[in-house]
Amino acid sequence: MCGRYGFIHSPEDLQQAWGAFREHGAFPPSYNRAPGQRHPVMRLELVPMRWGFLPGWSTRTQIRPINARVETVATQPLFREAFRLRRAVIPADWYFEWPFFPEDPSEKQPVLIRAGDQSILGLAGIWDRHKGTEGQTEETFAILTVPATPTLQSVHPRMPLVLNPQHWSLWWHPHAQRKHLEPCLQPAATLWESFSVTPQVNSLRFDEPEAILPWDGTPPA
């Protein structure tokens, strides 16, 4: 799964890496992006959306999944319309994961995972627009996940779907059919690096540069 990630580049940096696009809103950097917060999302233009998917037809606003499995996203009632019509790319510099320790299931040691060349990642997402009872409109998104690559299986059995840049324009095209999207559902070939980081990352409020430094096991001051 993907329950926390970081993106600290500016829209200008992103344009240099991804090409020209329009942007709407402010996009402050964050080392520890969490569900429930608003983050930059690309759907032909860069817009802020809240992480935690809420379909437009839903009346149960408290159910907001942050991930959708590639294996079932096209058929699961909660996601299938958004997968068919509203796909987007979420820029990320890294994501965090928490390995499972059978000897101590309560242990929560965060691990940072990023591309070995530290390039910006494009995570596959779906989004929707929901209108509240008072008429306010909110756009929300979820990140798609796939089985983890062999090199990351020891960290967690699943990982976000990282798109090949060549597939981005196809991925967010609103009229692309399911059969056309098959190449997008294969993760981009990426050389990964991972390392433990400070347990302070466990806190949603911890959003400091220290979040991405390798941690040697010394308790935080």
XYZ file of C-alpha atoms in Angstrom:
221
model
C 0.000 0.000 0.000
C 0.988 3.637 0.090
C -0.061 5.564 3.187
C 2.474 8.381 3.292
C 4.776 10.027 0.756
C 6.850 13.138 0.147
C 7.065 15.721 -2.597
C 9.170 18.827 -2.090
C 9.797 20.065 -5.628
C 8.227 23.292 -6.832
C 5.871 23.446 -9.836
C 8.777 25.026 -11.729
C 10.980 22.017 -10.955
C 8.177 19.749 -12.051
C 7.792 21.599 -15.335
C 11.487 21.115 -16.058
C 11.105 17.385 -15.471
C 7.645 16.788 -16.965
C 7.167 19.599 -19.490
C 4.929 22.657 -19.547
C 1.518 22.575 -17.885
C -0.963 24.904 -16.241
C -1.229 25.013 -12.469
C -4.043 26.054 -10.174
C -3.484 26.722 -6.501
C -0.528 26.782 -4.114
C 1.735 23.755 -3.666
C 4.013 24.063 -0.627
C 6.621 21.323 -0.209
C 6.012 18.508 2.252
C 8.366 15.777 3.457
C 5.587 13.691 4.975
C 2.326 13.918 3.048
C -0.603 12.209 4.722
C -4.186 11.180 3.944
C -6.797 13.841 4.558
C -4.478 16.595 3.353
C -4.520 18.376 -0.001
C -1.706 17.524 -2.414
C -0.741 18.360 -6.021
C -2.291 16.063 -8.628
C -1.730 16.161 -12.405
C -4.634 15.655 -14.789
C -3.415 17.655 -17.827
C -2.999 20.512 -15.334
C -1.705 20.594 -11.772
C -4.470 20.969 -9.190
C -4.807 20.430 -5.424
C -6.883 17.451 -4.284
C -7.567 15.833 -0.942
C -6.048 12.388 -0.417
C -8.863 9.987 0.438
C -11.171 8.963 -2.393
C -14.813 10.000 -2.277
C -16.933 9.182 -5.362
C -19.302 11.864 -6.576
C -22.373 9.684 -6.011
C -21.556 8.718 -2.435
C -23.617 9.939 0.512
C -21.291 8.263 3.038
C -18.622 10.922 3.291
C -16.719 9.189 6.103
C -15.504 6.357 3.816
C -12.400 7.660 2.057
C -9.967 4.925 0.947
C -6.483 6.166 0.122
C -5.495 3.243 -2.125
C -7.105 1.135 -4.852
C -5.739 -2.206 -6.018
C -4.901 -2.485 -9.706
C -6.342 -6.007 -9.696
C -9.860 -4.803 -8.811
C -10.031 -1.064 -9.564
C -11.819 -1.609 -12.895
C -14.587 -3.703 -11.347
C -15.013 -2.545 -7.757
C -18.161 -0.370 -7.606
C -16.462 2.275 -5.478
C -13.711 2.901 -8.040
C -14.754 1.628 -11.459
C -16.315 4.827 -12.832
C -13.346 6.935 -11.782
C -10.961 4.380 -13.267
C -12.881 4.537 -16.532
C -13.124 8.325 -16.751
C -10.952 10.140 -14.194
C -7.326 9.105 -13.910
C -4.436 11.280 -12.802
C -0.736 11.225 -11.923
C 0.503 12.119 -8.444
C 4.061 13.504 -8.342
C 6.194 12.084 -5.530
C 9.870 12.149 -4.572
C 9.595 9.119 -2.280
C 7.103 7.138 -0.263
C 7.212 5.616 3.201
C 6.389 2.077 4.194
C 6.251 0.180 7.476
C 7.591 -3.401 7.371
C 5.820 -6.043 9.425
C 7.877 -7.660 12.197
C 6.277 -10.980 13.285
C 8.291 -11.001 16.502
C 6.860 -7.586 17.457
C 3.747 -6.630 15.431
C 3.473 -3.368 17.360
C 6.813 -2.087 16.054
C 6.410 0.724 13.537
C 9.738 1.475 11.922
C 9.306 3.669 8.825
C 11.334 2.973 5.699
C 11.835 5.522 2.931
C 11.689 4.211 -0.656
C 12.768 6.262 -3.656
C 14.289 5.903 -7.108
C 18.021 5.316 -6.995
C 18.590 8.377 -9.179
C 16.155 10.370 -6.983
C 14.014 11.261 -9.991
C 10.439 12.446 -9.533
C 7.982 9.548 -9.552
C 4.595 9.618 -11.264
C 2.142 7.557 -9.198
C -1.033 6.321 -10.872
C -4.180 7.668 -9.308
C -7.917 8.044 -9.769
C -9.984 11.033 -8.709
C -13.536 12.261 -8.407
C -15.494 15.394 -7.594
C -17.985 15.340 -4.744
C -20.623 17.951 -3.949
C -21.462 18.352 -0.281
C -24.865 18.911 1.257
C -24.185 22.637 1.479
C -23.172 22.887 -2.172
C -19.418 22.938 -1.661
C -17.340 20.911 -4.146
C -14.291 18.858 -3.246
C -11.950 16.823 -5.443
C -10.357 13.722 -3.933
C -7.975 11.015 -5.107
C -6.619 7.546 -4.360
C -3.287 6.003 -5.333
C -3.252 2.675 -7.183
C -1.147 -0.146 -5.779
C 0.426 -3.278 -7.262
C 2.381 -6.247 -5.865
C 5.809 -5.047 -4.819
C 8.809 -5.773 -6.994
C 11.140 -8.522 -5.708
C 13.630 -5.977 -4.364
C 10.940 -4.360 -2.188
C 9.028 -7.469 -1.080
C 10.932 -7.562 2.191
C 9.695 -4.060 3.027
C 6.038 -4.526 2.118
C 4.088 -6.881 -0.205
C 2.536 -3.959 -2.116
C 3.708 -0.660 -3.552
C 2.271 2.283 -5.485
C 1.932 1.870 -9.246
C 4.721 4.003 -10.701
C 3.881 4.934 -14.265
C 6.302 4.942 -17.156
C 6.490 8.592 -18.341
C 5.685 7.400 -21.853
C 2.265 6.284 -20.582
C 1.216 9.448 -18.767
C -0.686 11.031 -21.650
C -2.545 7.759 -22.199
C -3.243 7.290 -18.500
C -5.014 10.590 -17.975
C -6.790 10.625 -21.354
C -10.514 10.535 -20.453
C -11.498 8.435 -23.474
C -8.849 5.718 -23.182
C -10.508 2.309 -22.983
C -9.590 -0.466 -20.574
C -7.749 -2.447 -23.218
C -5.649 0.600 -24.096
C -4.629 1.065 -20.472
C -3.046 -2.377 -20.076
C 0.529 -1.110 -20.703
C 0.044 1.511 -17.973
C -0.699 -1.147 -15.370
C 2.836 -2.539 -15.579
C 5.130 -0.632 -13.186
C 7.934 1.389 -14.713
C 11.360 -0.236 -14.551
C 12.904 1.563 -11.591
C 16.056 0.905 -9.582
C 14.984 1.426 -5.980
C 16.804 2.348 -2.837
C 15.357 2.078 0.651
C 16.532 2.804 4.188
C 15.128 3.285 7.673
C 14.255 6.802 8.783
C 13.410 8.357 12.124
C 10.320 7.012 13.913
C 9.185 10.629 14.126
C 7.798 10.040 10.621
C 5.063 7.998 12.305
C 3.518 11.289 13.387
C 1.391 13.063 10.788
C 2.628 16.349 12.238
C 6.305 15.625 11.605
C 7.186 17.373 8.355
C 10.880 18.222 8.543
C 13.950 17.599 6.325
C 15.119 15.063 8.929
C 12.293 12.806 7.719
C 14.396 11.664 4.780
C 17.753 11.136 6.515
C 18.966 7.571 7.139
C 18.347 6.572 10.745
C 20.909 4.614 12.766
C 18.582 3.584 15.570
C 19.442 6.412 17.926
C 16.299 7.595 19.736
C 15.143 11.022 18.554
C 16.250 13.859 20.807
